[in-house]
Amino acid sequence: MRAIYMDTVDPDRALSDEALAASLAATLAKKPAGSGWWVFAYGSLLWNPLFPFADAKPATLHGLHRHFCLWSLGSRGSVKVPGLVLGLDRGGTCHGVAYRLPARCARAELALLWRREMVVGSYKPRWLQVHSSGHSLTALAFVVNRAHPQYAGRLATAKQAKVLAAAQGVFGSSADYLERARVALVTHGIVDPYLERLAVAVARLRRAQSAQRSSEVRLADARG
């Protein structure tokens, strides 16, 4: 992730090893005593956690909601055609999945997770209460950093769909990111109306784009 941002965005945008270590240490220092090693997944961690987990369960977080509010300039977009990825932003409720890391390797796995999620400091990691099957547990959640230059704010739904339909990055398209998040939630029995609406809008735009390209090819062939 660091190499991607250094090569495609700005060599100074990616955090150093020292900065990442300091961020992780500060977050671990705030971990409530006696709480487990839970991570709340709401975006790419849903389908690609990249860490071993001893348990996974649907969970609900109150006071924050899932939103395409973070510009992606490398992984799911580019500097010229920015993409969008999900963040937790103020207000509402978010239904996601809580993963429990094995205690014996939790700190080491979080250090690796930091290199992925915190590469440019676009999130503020927080220990928050989530609810699952009538029980409350403390989980680490990556809340969007509103002061970060890649924070997109509350874009209109039509604008979000247009960006998602067009952007492409090193890891794939923003549209693919949306679809993977949507499907991963469904496999856990969670249907997010917001993502479902966006998926319909993006599919409509991509069909129109495909039809336009086909029309242009036919016209070029006819002229040739």
mmCIF file with all atom_site columns, C-alpha atoms in Angstrom:
data_model
loop_
_atom_site.group_PDB
_atom_site.id
_atom_site.type_symbol
_atom_site.label_atom_id
_atom_site.label_alt_id
_atom_site.label_comp_id
_atom_site.label_asym_id
_atom_site.label_entity_id
_atom_site.label_seq_id
_atom_site.pdbx_PDB_ins_code
_atom_site.Cartn_x
_atom_site.Cartn_y
_atom_site.Cartn_z
_atom_site.occupancy
_atom_site.B_iso_or_equiv
_atom_site.pdbx_formal_charge
_atom_site.auth_seq_id
_atom_site.auth_comp_id
_atom_site.auth_asym_id
_atom_site.auth_atom_id
_atom_site.pdbx_PDB_model_num
ATOM 1   C CA . MET A 1 1   ? 0.000   0.000   0.000   1.00 0.00 ? 1   MET A CA 1
ATOM 2   C CA . ARG A 1 2   ? 2.820   2.391   0.822   1.00 0.00 ? 2   ARG A CA 1
ATOM 3   C CA . ALA A 1 3   ? 4.532   1.667   -2.503  1.00 0.00 ? 3   ALA A CA 1
ATOM 4   C CA . ILE A 1 4   ? 1.281   2.318   -4.354  1.00 0.00 ? 4   ILE A CA 1
ATOM 5   C CA . TYR A 1 5   ? 0.841   5.758   -2.812  1.00 0.00 ? 5   TYR A CA 1
ATOM 6   C CA . MET A 1 6   ? 4.491   6.669   -3.149  1.00 0.00 ? 6   MET A CA 1
ATOM 7   C CA . ASP A 1 7   ? 4.502   5.699   -6.837  1.00 0.00 ? 7   ASP A CA 1
ATOM 8   C CA . THR A 1 8   ? 1.110   7.034   -7.885  1.00 0.00 ? 8   THR A CA 1
ATOM 9   C CA . VAL A 1 9   ? 0.233   9.886   -5.535  1.00 0.00 ? 9   VAL A CA 1
ATOM 10  C CA . ASP A 1 10  ? 2.969   11.559  -3.488  1.00 0.00 ? 10  ASP A CA 1
ATOM 11  C CA . PRO A 1 11  ? 6.127   10.112  -1.895  1.00 0.00 ? 11  PRO A CA 1
ATOM 12  C CA . ASP A 1 12  ? 5.357   12.149  1.226   1.00 0.00 ? 12  ASP A CA 1
ATOM 13  C CA . ARG A 1 13  ? 1.706   11.079  1.543   1.00 0.00 ? 13  ARG A CA 1
ATOM 14  C CA . ALA A 1 14  ? 2.434   7.600   2.981   1.00 0.00 ? 14  ALA A CA 1
ATOM 15  C CA . LEU A 1 15  ? 3.234   7.433   6.702   1.00 0.00 ? 15  LEU A CA 1
ATOM 16  C CA . SER A 1 16  ? 6.666   6.227   7.809   1.00 0.00 ? 16  SER A CA 1
ATOM 17  C CA . ASP A 1 17  ? 7.229   3.054   9.818   1.00 0.00 ? 17  ASP A CA 1
ATOM 18  C CA . GLU A 1 18  ? 7.782   5.231   12.861  1.00 0.00 ? 18  GLU A CA 1
ATOM 19  C CA . ALA A 1 19  ? 4.530   7.119   12.363  1.00 0.00 ? 19  ALA A CA 1
ATOM 20  C CA . LEU A 1 20  ? 2.578   3.879   11.885  1.00 0.00 ? 20  LEU A CA 1
ATOM 21  C CA . ALA A 1 21  ? 4.137   2.354   15.003  1.00 0.00 ? 21  ALA A CA 1
ATOM 22  C CA . ALA A 1 22  ? 3.315   5.464   17.026  1.00 0.00 ? 22  ALA A CA 1
ATOM 23  C CA . SER A 1 23  ? -0.291  5.431   15.798  1.00 0.00 ? 23  SER A CA 1
ATOM 24  C CA . LEU A 1 24  ? -0.723  1.764   16.707  1.00 0.00 ? 24  LEU A CA 1
ATOM 25  C CA . ALA A 1 25  ? 0.873   2.260   20.128  1.00 0.00 ? 25  ALA A CA 1
ATOM 26  C CA . ALA A 1 26  ? -1.430  5.199   20.864  1.00 0.00 ? 26  ALA A CA 1
ATOM 27  C CA . THR A 1 27  ? -4.472  3.145   19.869  1.00 0.00 ? 27  THR A CA 1
ATOM 28  C CA . LEU A 1 28  ? -3.416  0.113   21.929  1.00 0.00 ? 28  LEU A CA 1
ATOM 29  C CA . ALA A 1 29  ? -2.888  2.381   24.930  1.00 0.00 ? 29  ALA A CA 1
ATOM 30  C CA . LYS A 1 30  ? -6.575  3.335   24.743  1.00 0.00 ? 30  LYS A CA 1
ATOM 31  C CA . LYS A 1 31  ? -7.824  -0.264  24.562  1.00 0.00 ? 31  LYS A CA 1
ATOM 32  C CA . PRO A 1 32  ? -10.264 -0.768  27.459  1.00 0.00 ? 32  PRO A CA 1
ATOM 33  C CA . ALA A 1 33  ? -8.979  -3.154  30.106  1.00 0.00 ? 33  ALA A CA 1
ATOM 34  C CA . GLY A 1 34  ? -10.430 -6.638  29.788  1.00 0.00 ? 34  GLY A CA 1
ATOM 35  C CA . SER A 1 35  ? -11.809 -6.135  26.288  1.00 0.00 ? 35  SER A CA 1
ATOM 36  C CA . GLY A 1 36  ? -11.195 -8.729  23.598  1.00 0.00 ? 36  GLY A CA 1
ATOM 37  C CA . TRP A 1 37  ? -9.374  -8.331  20.301  1.00 0.00 ? 37  TRP A CA 1
ATOM 38  C CA . TRP A 1 38  ? -12.337 -7.537  18.064  1.00 0.00 ? 38  TRP A CA 1
ATOM 39  C CA . VAL A 1 39  ? -12.193 -5.617  14.773  1.00 0.00 ? 39  VAL A CA 1
ATOM 40  C CA . PHE A 1 40  ? -15.364 -4.145  13.265  1.00 0.00 ? 40  PHE A CA 1
ATOM 41  C CA . ALA A 1 41  ? -15.498 -4.662  9.495   1.00 0.00 ? 41  ALA A CA 1
ATOM 42  C CA . TYR A 1 42  ? -17.749 -2.539  7.308   1.00 0.00 ? 42  TYR A CA 1
ATOM 43  C CA . GLY A 1 43  ? -15.855 -2.195  3.982   1.00 0.00 ? 43  GLY A CA 1
ATOM 44  C CA . SER A 1 44  ? -12.976 -4.097  2.405   1.00 0.00 ? 44  SER A CA 1
ATOM 45  C CA . LEU A 1 45  ? -12.271 -5.980  5.648   1.00 0.00 ? 45  LEU A CA 1
ATOM 46  C CA . LEU A 1 46  ? -15.598 -7.736  5.123   1.00 0.00 ? 46  LEU A CA 1
ATOM 47  C CA . TRP A 1 47  ? -14.318 -9.786  2.187   1.00 0.00 ? 47  TRP A CA 1
ATOM 48  C CA . ASN A 1 48  ? -10.573 -9.456  2.613   1.00 0.00 ? 48  ASN A CA 1
ATOM 49  C CA . PRO A 1 49  ? -9.595  -9.196  6.298   1.00 0.00 ? 49  PRO A CA 1
ATOM 50  C CA . LEU A 1 50  ? -6.074  -10.572 5.659   1.00 0.00 ? 50  LEU A CA 1
ATOM 51  C CA . PHE A 1 51  ? -5.786  -11.616 9.299   1.00 0.00 ? 51  PHE A CA 1
ATOM 52  C CA . PRO A 1 52  ? -6.691  -14.887 11.034  1.00 0.00 ? 52  PRO A CA 1
ATOM 53  C CA . PHE A 1 53  ? -9.811  -14.726 13.164  1.00 0.00 ? 53  PHE A CA 1
ATOM 54  C CA . ALA A 1 54  ? -11.173 -17.013 15.839  1.00 0.00 ? 54  ALA A CA 1
ATOM 55  C CA . ASP A 1 55  ? -14.764 -15.821 15.512  1.00 0.00 ? 55  ASP A CA 1
ATOM 56  C CA . ALA A 1 56  ? -16.930 -13.689 13.228  1.00 0.00 ? 56  ALA A CA 1
ATOM 57  C CA . LYS A 1 57  ? -20.417 -12.426 13.952  1.00 0.00 ? 57  LYS A CA 1
ATOM 58  C CA . PRO A 1 58  ? -22.801 -9.796  12.557  1.00 0.00 ? 58  PRO A CA 1
ATOM 59  C CA . ALA A 1 59  ? -22.636 -6.671  14.706  1.00 0.00 ? 59  ALA A CA 1
ATOM 60  C CA . THR A 1 60  ? -24.242 -3.240  14.860  1.00 0.00 ? 60  THR A CA 1
ATOM 61  C CA . LEU A 1 61  ? -22.507 0.051   15.591  1.00 0.00 ? 61  LEU A CA 1
ATOM 62  C CA . HIS A 1 62  ? -24.610 3.050   16.628  1.00 0.00 ? 62  HIS A CA 1
ATOM 63  C CA . GLY A 1 63  ? -23.657 6.692   16.056  1.00 0.00 ? 63  GLY A CA 1
ATOM 64  C CA . LEU A 1 64  ? -21.736 6.099   12.819  1.00 0.00 ? 64  LEU A CA 1
ATOM 65  C CA . HIS A 1 65  ? -22.736 4.976   9.354   1.00 0.00 ? 65  HIS A CA 1
ATOM 66  C CA . ARG A 1 66  ? -21.068 3.414   6.318   1.00 0.00 ? 66  ARG A CA 1
ATOM 67  C CA . HIS A 1 67  ? -20.532 5.905   3.497   1.00 0.00 ? 67  HIS A CA 1
ATOM 68  C CA . PHE A 1 68  ? -18.432 6.386   0.374   1.00 0.00 ? 68  PHE A CA 1
ATOM 69  C CA . CYS A 1 69  ? -16.734 9.437   1.837   1.00 0.00 ? 69  CYS A CA 1
ATOM 70  C CA . LEU A 1 70  ? -13.048 8.809   1.165   1.00 0.00 ? 70  LEU A CA 1
ATOM 71  C CA . TRP A 1 71  ? -11.260 9.510   -2.104  1.00 0.00 ? 71  TRP A CA 1
ATOM 72  C CA . SER A 1 72  ? -9.091  6.667   -3.382  1.00 0.00 ? 72  SER A CA 1
ATOM 73  C CA . LEU A 1 73  ? -6.095  7.910   -5.362  1.00 0.00 ? 73  LEU A CA 1
ATOM 74  C CA . GLY A 1 74  ? -4.244  4.613   -5.765  1.00 0.00 ? 74  GLY A CA 1
ATOM 75  C CA . SER A 1 75  ? -5.993  1.397   -4.789  1.00 0.00 ? 75  SER A CA 1
ATOM 76  C CA . ARG A 1 76  ? -9.453  1.987   -6.338  1.00 0.00 ? 76  ARG A CA 1
ATOM 77  C CA . GLY A 1 77  ? -8.837  5.133   -8.335  1.00 0.00 ? 77  GLY A CA 1
ATOM 78  C CA . SER A 1 78  ? -6.081  7.415   -9.554  1.00 0.00 ? 78  SER A CA 1
ATOM 79  C CA . VAL A 1 79  ? -4.965  11.004  -9.147  1.00 0.00 ? 79  VAL A CA 1
ATOM 80  C CA . LYS A 1 80  ? -6.534  11.860  -12.517 1.00 0.00 ? 80  LYS A CA 1
ATOM 81  C CA . VAL A 1 81  ? -9.728  9.861   -11.941 1.00 0.00 ? 81  VAL A CA 1
ATOM 82  C CA . PRO A 1 82  ? -10.211 9.499   -8.153  1.00 0.00 ? 82  PRO A CA 1
ATOM 83  C CA . GLY A 1 83  ? -12.274 6.633   -6.865  1.00 0.00 ? 83  GLY A CA 1
ATOM 84  C CA . LEU A 1 84  ? -14.217 6.249   -3.634  1.00 0.00 ? 84  LEU A CA 1
ATOM 85  C CA . VAL A 1 85  ? -13.967 3.800   -0.739  1.00 0.00 ? 85  VAL A CA 1
ATOM 86  C CA . LEU A 1 86  ? -16.013 3.409   2.395   1.00 0.00 ? 86  LEU A CA 1
ATOM 87  C CA . GLY A 1 87  ? -15.481 5.098   5.723   1.00 0.00 ? 87  GLY A CA 1
ATOM 88  C CA . LEU A 1 88  ? -17.420 5.346   8.966   1.00 0.00 ? 88  LEU A CA 1
ATOM 89  C CA . ASP A 1 89  ? -18.857 8.845   9.237   1.00 0.00 ? 89  ASP A CA 1
ATOM 90  C CA . ARG A 1 90  ? -20.936 10.662  11.821  1.00 0.00 ? 90  ARG A CA 1
ATOM 91  C CA . GLY A 1 91  ? -24.522 9.740   12.566  1.00 0.00 ? 91  GLY A CA 1
ATOM 92  C CA . GLY A 1 92  ? -26.833 6.823   11.959  1.00 0.00 ? 92  GLY A CA 1
ATOM 93  C CA . THR A 1 93  ? -26.134 3.128   12.365  1.00 0.00 ? 93  THR A CA 1
ATOM 94  C CA . CYS A 1 94  ? -23.829 0.659   10.661  1.00 0.00 ? 94  CYS A CA 1
ATOM 95  C CA . HIS A 1 95  ? -24.417 -3.074  10.351  1.00 0.00 ? 95  HIS A CA 1
ATOM 96  C CA . GLY A 1 96  ? -21.197 -4.987  9.786   1.00 0.00 ? 96  GLY A CA 1
ATOM 97  C CA . VAL A 1 97  ? -19.186 -7.948  11.016  1.00 0.00 ? 97  VAL A CA 1
ATOM 98  C CA . ALA A 1 98  ? -17.042 -8.210  14.155  1.00 0.00 ? 98  ALA A CA 1
ATOM 99  C CA . TYR A 1 99  ? -13.956 -10.391 13.796  1.00 0.00 ? 99  TYR A CA 1
ATOM 100 C CA . ARG A 1 100 ? -12.093 -11.659 16.856  1.00 0.00 ? 100 ARG A CA 1
ATOM 101 C CA . LEU A 1 101 ? -8.344  -12.004 16.483  1.00 0.00 ? 101 LEU A CA 1
ATOM 102 C CA . PRO A 1 102 ? -6.588  -14.802 18.405  1.00 0.00 ? 102 PRO A CA 1
ATOM 103 C CA . ALA A 1 103 ? -5.014  -13.173 21.467  1.00 0.00 ? 103 ALA A CA 1
ATOM 104 C CA . ARG A 1 104 ? -1.650  -14.894 20.907  1.00 0.00 ? 104 ARG A CA 1
ATOM 105 C CA . CYS A 1 105 ? -1.043  -13.007 17.638  1.00 0.00 ? 105 CYS A CA 1
ATOM 106 C CA . ALA A 1 106 ? -3.367  -10.010 17.913  1.00 0.00 ? 106 ALA A CA 1
ATOM 107 C CA . ARG A 1 107 ? -0.702  -7.326  18.299  1.00 0.00 ? 107 ARG A CA 1
ATOM 108 C CA . ALA A 1 108 ? 1.375   -8.658  15.401  1.00 0.00 ? 108 ALA A CA 1
ATOM 109 C CA . GLU A 1 109 ? -1.690  -8.889  13.153  1.00 0.00 ? 109 GLU A CA 1
ATOM 110 C CA . LEU A 1 110 ? -2.763  -5.365  14.052  1.00 0.00 ? 110 LEU A CA 1
ATOM 111 C CA . ALA A 1 111 ? 0.693   -4.096  13.102  1.00 0.00 ? 111 ALA A CA 1
ATOM 112 C CA . LEU A 1 112 ? 0.164   -5.596  9.637   1.00 0.00 ? 112 LEU A CA 1
ATOM 113 C CA . LEU A 1 113 ? -3.369  -4.226  9.489   1.00 0.00 ? 113 LEU A CA 1
ATOM 114 C CA . TRP A 1 114 ? -2.002  -0.747  10.259  1.00 0.00 ? 114 TRP A CA 1
ATOM 115 C CA . ARG A 1 115 ? 0.273   -0.942  7.212   1.00 0.00 ? 115 ARG A CA 1
ATOM 116 C CA . ARG A 1 116 ? -2.795  -1.537  5.089   1.00 0.00 ? 116 ARG A CA 1
ATOM 117 C CA . GLU A 1 117 ? -5.496  0.661   6.599   1.00 0.00 ? 117 GLU A CA 1
ATOM 118 C CA . MET A 1 118 ? -3.442  3.504   8.044   1.00 0.00 ? 118 MET A CA 1
ATOM 119 C CA . VAL A 1 119 ? -0.938  3.950   5.221   1.00 0.00 ? 119 VAL A CA 1
ATOM 120 C CA . VAL A 1 120 ? -1.932  7.603   4.662   1.00 0.00 ? 120 VAL A CA 1
ATOM 121 C CA . GLY A 1 121 ? -3.637  8.304   7.999   1.00 0.00 ? 121 GLY A CA 1
ATOM 122 C CA . SER A 1 122 ? -7.103  8.698   6.514   1.00 0.00 ? 122 SER A CA 1
ATOM 123 C CA . TYR A 1 123 ? -8.785  6.945   9.447   1.00 0.00 ? 123 TYR A CA 1
ATOM 124 C CA . LYS A 1 124 ? -8.977  7.534   13.182  1.00 0.00 ? 124 LYS A CA 1
ATOM 125 C CA . PRO A 1 125 ? -8.927  4.105   14.868  1.00 0.00 ? 125 PRO A CA 1
ATOM 126 C CA . ARG A 1 126 ? -11.267 3.947   17.861  1.00 0.00 ? 126 ARG A CA 1
ATOM 127 C CA . TRP A 1 127 ? -12.394 1.319   20.372  1.00 0.00 ? 127 TRP A CA 1
ATOM 128 C CA . LEU A 1 128 ? -16.188 1.382   20.210  1.00 0.00 ? 128 LEU A CA 1
ATOM 129 C CA . GLN A 1 129 ? -19.109 -0.564  21.580  1.00 0.00 ? 129 GLN A CA 1
ATOM 130 C CA . VAL A 1 130 ? -20.882 -2.770  19.039  1.00 0.00 ? 130 VAL A CA 1
ATOM 131 C CA . HIS A 1 131 ? -23.880 -5.019  19.626  1.00 0.00 ? 131 HIS A CA 1
ATOM 132 C CA . SER A 1 132 ? -24.210 -8.607  18.498  1.00 0.00 ? 132 SER A CA 1
ATOM 133 C CA . SER A 1 133 ? -26.934 -11.126 19.382  1.00 0.00 ? 133 SER A CA 1
ATOM 134 C CA . GLY A 1 134 ? -28.074 -9.065  22.336  1.00 0.00 ? 134 GLY A CA 1
ATOM 135 C CA . HIS A 1 135 ? -24.580 -8.645  23.746  1.00 0.00 ? 135 HIS A CA 1
ATOM 136 C CA . SER A 1 136 ? -22.226 -5.673  23.766  1.00 0.00 ? 136 SER A CA 1
ATOM 137 C CA . LEU A 1 137 ? -18.532 -5.951  22.964  1.00 0.00 ? 137 LEU A CA 1
ATOM 138 C CA . THR A 1 138 ? -15.650 -3.556  22.363  1.00 0.00 ? 138 THR A CA 1
ATOM 139 C CA . ALA A 1 139 ? -14.244 -3.537  18.840  1.00 0.00 ? 139 ALA A CA 1
ATOM 140 C CA . LEU A 1 140 ? -11.637 -1.572  16.952  1.00 0.00 ? 140 LEU A CA 1
ATOM 141 C CA . ALA A 1 141 ? -13.226 0.516   14.188  1.00 0.00 ? 141 ALA A CA 1
ATOM 142 C CA . PHE A 1 142 ? -11.586 2.662   11.525  1.00 0.00 ? 142 PHE A CA 1
ATOM 143 C CA . VAL A 1 143 ? -13.514 5.942   11.571  1.00 0.00 ? 143 VAL A CA 1
ATOM 144 C CA . VAL A 1 144 ? -12.889 8.392   8.753   1.00 0.00 ? 144 VAL A CA 1
ATOM 145 C CA . ASN A 1 145 ? -10.570 11.290  9.513   1.00 0.00 ? 145 ASN A CA 1
ATOM 146 C CA . ARG A 1 146 ? -12.599 14.329  8.454   1.00 0.00 ? 146 ARG A CA 1
ATOM 147 C CA . ALA A 1 147 ? -9.499  16.537  8.517   1.00 0.00 ? 147 ALA A CA 1
ATOM 148 C CA . HIS A 1 148 ? -7.695  14.380  5.971   1.00 0.00 ? 148 HIS A CA 1
ATOM 149 C CA . PRO A 1 149 ? -7.296  15.811  2.437   1.00 0.00 ? 149 PRO A CA 1
ATOM 150 C CA . GLN A 1 150 ? -8.869  12.667  0.963   1.00 0.00 ? 150 GLN A CA 1
ATOM 151 C CA . TYR A 1 151 ? -12.094 13.077  2.949   1.00 0.00 ? 151 TYR A CA 1
ATOM 152 C CA . ALA A 1 152 ? -14.824 13.544  0.339   1.00 0.00 ? 152 ALA A CA 1
ATOM 153 C CA . GLY A 1 153 ? -17.650 14.635  2.609   1.00 0.00 ? 153 GLY A CA 1
ATOM 154 C CA . ARG A 1 154 ? -21.279 13.926  1.798   1.00 0.00 ? 154 ARG A CA 1
ATOM 155 C CA . LEU A 1 155 ? -21.390 13.727  -1.974  1.00 0.00 ? 155 LEU A CA 1
ATOM 156 C CA . ALA A 1 156 ? -24.771 13.475  -3.678  1.00 0.00 ? 156 ALA A CA 1
ATOM 157 C CA . THR A 1 157 ? -25.784 9.905   -4.489  1.00 0.00 ? 157 THR A CA 1
ATOM 158 C CA . ALA A 1 158 ? -25.679 10.621  -8.219  1.00 0.00 ? 158 ALA A CA 1
ATOM 159 C CA . LYS A 1 159 ? -22.107 11.913  -7.877  1.00 0.00 ? 159 LYS A CA 1
ATOM 160 C CA . GLN A 1 160 ? -21.057 8.858   -5.882  1.00 0.00 ? 160 GLN A CA 1
ATOM 161 C CA . ALA A 1 161 ? -22.502 6.560   -8.537  1.00 0.00 ? 161 ALA A CA 1
ATOM 162 C CA . LYS A 1 162 ? -20.743 8.446   -11.321 1.00 0.00 ? 162 LYS A CA 1
ATOM 163 C CA . VAL A 1 163 ? -17.385 8.183   -9.544  1.00 0.00 ? 163 VAL A CA 1
ATOM 164 C CA . LEU A 1 164 ? -17.853 4.510   -8.693  1.00 0.00 ? 164 LEU A CA 1
ATOM 165 C CA . ALA A 1 165 ? -18.789 3.687   -12.276 1.00 0.00 ? 165 ALA A CA 1
ATOM 166 C CA . ALA A 1 166 ? -15.684 5.309   -13.749 1.00 0.00 ? 166 ALA A CA 1
ATOM 167 C CA . ALA A 1 167 ? -12.717 4.949   -11.365 1.00 0.00 ? 167 ALA A CA 1
ATOM 168 C CA . GLN A 1 168 ? -10.048 2.278   -11.681 1.00 0.00 ? 168 GLN A CA 1
ATOM 169 C CA . GLY A 1 169 ? -7.000  1.711   -9.453  1.00 0.00 ? 169 GLY A CA 1
ATOM 170 C CA . VAL A 1 170 ? -4.186  -0.729  -8.801  1.00 0.00 ? 170 VAL A CA 1
ATOM 171 C CA . PHE A 1 171 ? -6.480  -3.118  -6.900  1.00 0.00 ? 171 PHE A CA 1
ATOM 172 C CA . GLY A 1 172 ? -9.398  -2.817  -9.330  1.00 0.00 ? 172 GLY A CA 1
ATOM 173 C CA . SER A 1 173 ? -12.366 -0.571  -9.905  1.00 0.00 ? 173 SER A CA 1
ATOM 174 C CA . SER A 1 174 ? -14.428 1.356   -7.388  1.00 0.00 ? 174 SER A CA 1
ATOM 175 C CA . ALA A 1 175 ? -17.459 -0.443  -8.814  1.00 0.00 ? 175 ALA A CA 1
ATOM 176 C CA . ASP A 1 176 ? -15.863 -3.782  -7.915  1.00 0.00 ? 176 ASP A CA 1
ATOM 177 C CA . TYR A 1 177 ? -15.194 -2.505  -4.387  1.00 0.00 ? 177 TYR A CA 1
ATOM 178 C CA . LEU A 1 178 ? -18.883 -1.599  -4.044  1.00 0.00 ? 178 LEU A CA 1
ATOM 179 C CA . GLU A 1 179 ? -20.037 -4.980  -5.316  1.00 0.00 ? 179 GLU A CA 1
ATOM 180 C CA . ARG A 1 180 ? -17.675 -6.935  -3.074  1.00 0.00 ? 180 ARG A CA 1
ATOM 181 C CA . ALA A 1 181 ? -18.829 -5.011  -0.007  1.00 0.00 ? 181 ALA A CA 1
ATOM 182 C CA . ARG A 1 182 ? -22.491 -5.451  -0.940  1.00 0.00 ? 182 ARG A CA 1
ATOM 183 C CA . VAL A 1 183 ? -22.169 -9.203  -1.556  1.00 0.00 ? 183 VAL A CA 1
ATOM 184 C CA . ALA A 1 184 ? -20.062 -9.792  1.555   1.00 0.00 ? 184 ALA A CA 1
ATOM 185 C CA . LEU A 1 185 ? -22.744 -8.174  3.698   1.00 0.00 ? 185 LEU A CA 1
ATOM 186 C CA . VAL A 1 186 ? -25.461 -10.259 2.070   1.00 0.00 ? 186 VAL A CA 1
ATOM 187 C CA . THR A 1 187 ? -23.546 -13.467 2.840   1.00 0.00 ? 187 THR A CA 1
ATOM 188 C CA . HIS A 1 188 ? -23.742 -12.460 6.510   1.00 0.00 ? 188 HIS A CA 1
ATOM 189 C CA . GLY A 1 189 ? -27.473 -11.822 6.219   1.00 0.00 ? 189 GLY A CA 1
ATOM 190 C CA . ILE A 1 190 ? -27.112 -8.031  6.027   1.00 0.00 ? 190 ILE A CA 1
ATOM 191 C CA . VAL A 1 191 ? -28.766 -5.999  3.274   1.00 0.00 ? 191 VAL A CA 1
ATOM 192 C CA . ASP A 1 192 ? -27.674 -2.356  3.184   1.00 0.00 ? 192 ASP A CA 1
ATOM 193 C CA . PRO A 1 193 ? -30.274 -0.280  1.274   1.00 0.00 ? 193 PRO A CA 1
ATOM 194 C CA . TYR A 1 194 ? -27.673 2.439   0.640   1.00 0.00 ? 194 TYR A CA 1
ATOM 195 C CA . LEU A 1 195 ? -25.284 0.029   -1.097  1.00 0.00 ? 195 LEU A CA 1
ATOM 196 C CA . GLU A 1 196 ? -28.142 -1.631  -2.953  1.00 0.00 ? 196 GLU A CA 1
ATOM 197 C CA . ARG A 1 197 ? -29.294 1.711   -4.379  1.00 0.00 ? 197 ARG A CA 1
ATOM 198 C CA . LEU A 1 198 ? -25.771 2.608   -5.395  1.00 0.00 ? 198 LEU A CA 1
ATOM 199 C CA . ALA A 1 199 ? -25.271 -0.778  -7.064  1.00 0.00 ? 199 ALA A CA 1
ATOM 200 C CA . VAL A 1 200 ? -28.382 -0.250  -9.185  1.00 0.00 ? 200 VAL A CA 1
ATOM 201 C CA . ALA A 1 201 ? -27.294 3.269   -10.150 1.00 0.00 ? 201 ALA A CA 1
ATOM 202 C CA . VAL A 1 202 ? -23.742 2.173   -11.011 1.00 0.00 ? 202 VAL A CA 1
ATOM 203 C CA . ALA A 1 203 ? -24.980 -0.760  -13.101 1.00 0.00 ? 203 ALA A CA 1
ATOM 204 C CA . ARG A 1 204 ? -27.262 1.600   -15.034 1.00 0.00 ? 204 ARG A CA 1
ATOM 205 C CA . LEU A 1 205 ? -24.401 4.020   -15.717 1.00 0.00 ? 205 LEU A CA 1
ATOM 206 C CA . ARG A 1 206 ? -22.036 1.262   -16.821 1.00 0.00 ? 206 ARG A CA 1
ATOM 207 C CA . ARG A 1 207 ? -24.646 -0.159  -19.195 1.00 0.00 ? 207 ARG A CA 1
ATOM 208 C CA . ALA A 1 208 ? -25.095 3.284   -20.695 1.00 0.00 ? 208 ALA A CA 1
ATOM 209 C CA . GLN A 1 209 ? -21.334 3.710   -21.028 1.00 0.00 ? 209 GLN A CA 1
ATOM 210 C CA . SER A 1 210 ? -21.025 0.317   -22.706 1.00 0.00 ? 210 SER A CA 1
ATOM 211 C CA . ALA A 1 211 ? -23.844 1.127   -25.114 1.00 0.00 ? 211 ALA A CA 1
ATOM 212 C CA . GLN A 1 212 ? -22.204 4.460   -25.942 1.00 0.00 ? 212 GLN A CA 1
ATOM 213 C CA . ARG A 1 213 ? -18.865 2.791   -26.672 1.00 0.00 ? 213 ARG A CA 1
ATOM 214 C CA . SER A 1 214 ? -20.559 0.192   -28.884 1.00 0.00 ? 214 SER A CA 1
ATOM 215 C CA . SER A 1 215 ? -22.364 2.923   -30.771 1.00 0.00 ? 215 SER A CA 1
ATOM 216 C CA . GLU A 1 216 ? -19.107 4.819   -31.312 1.00 0.00 ? 216 GLU A CA 1
ATOM 217 C CA . VAL A 1 217 ? -17.400 1.662   -32.626 1.00 0.00 ? 217 VAL A CA 1
ATOM 218 C CA . ARG A 1 218 ? -20.244 0.971   -35.044 1.00 0.00 ? 218 ARG A CA 1
ATOM 219 C CA . LEU A 1 219 ? -20.140 4.582   -36.246 1.00 0.00 ? 219 LEU A CA 1
ATOM 220 C CA . ALA A 1 220 ? -16.363 4.408   -36.737 1.00 0.00 ? 220 ALA A CA 1
ATOM 221 C CA . ASP A 1 221 ? -16.708 1.140   -38.661 1.00 0.00 ? 221 ASP A CA 1
ATOM 222 C CA . ALA A 1 222 ? -19.389 2.638   -40.871 1.00 0.00 ? 222 ALA A CA 1
ATOM 223 C CA . ARG A 1 223 ? -17.189 5.628   -41.655 1.00 0.00 ? 223 ARG A CA 1
ATOM 224 C CA . GLY A 1 224 ? -14.161 3.429   -42.258 1.00 0.00 ? 224 GLY A CA 1
#
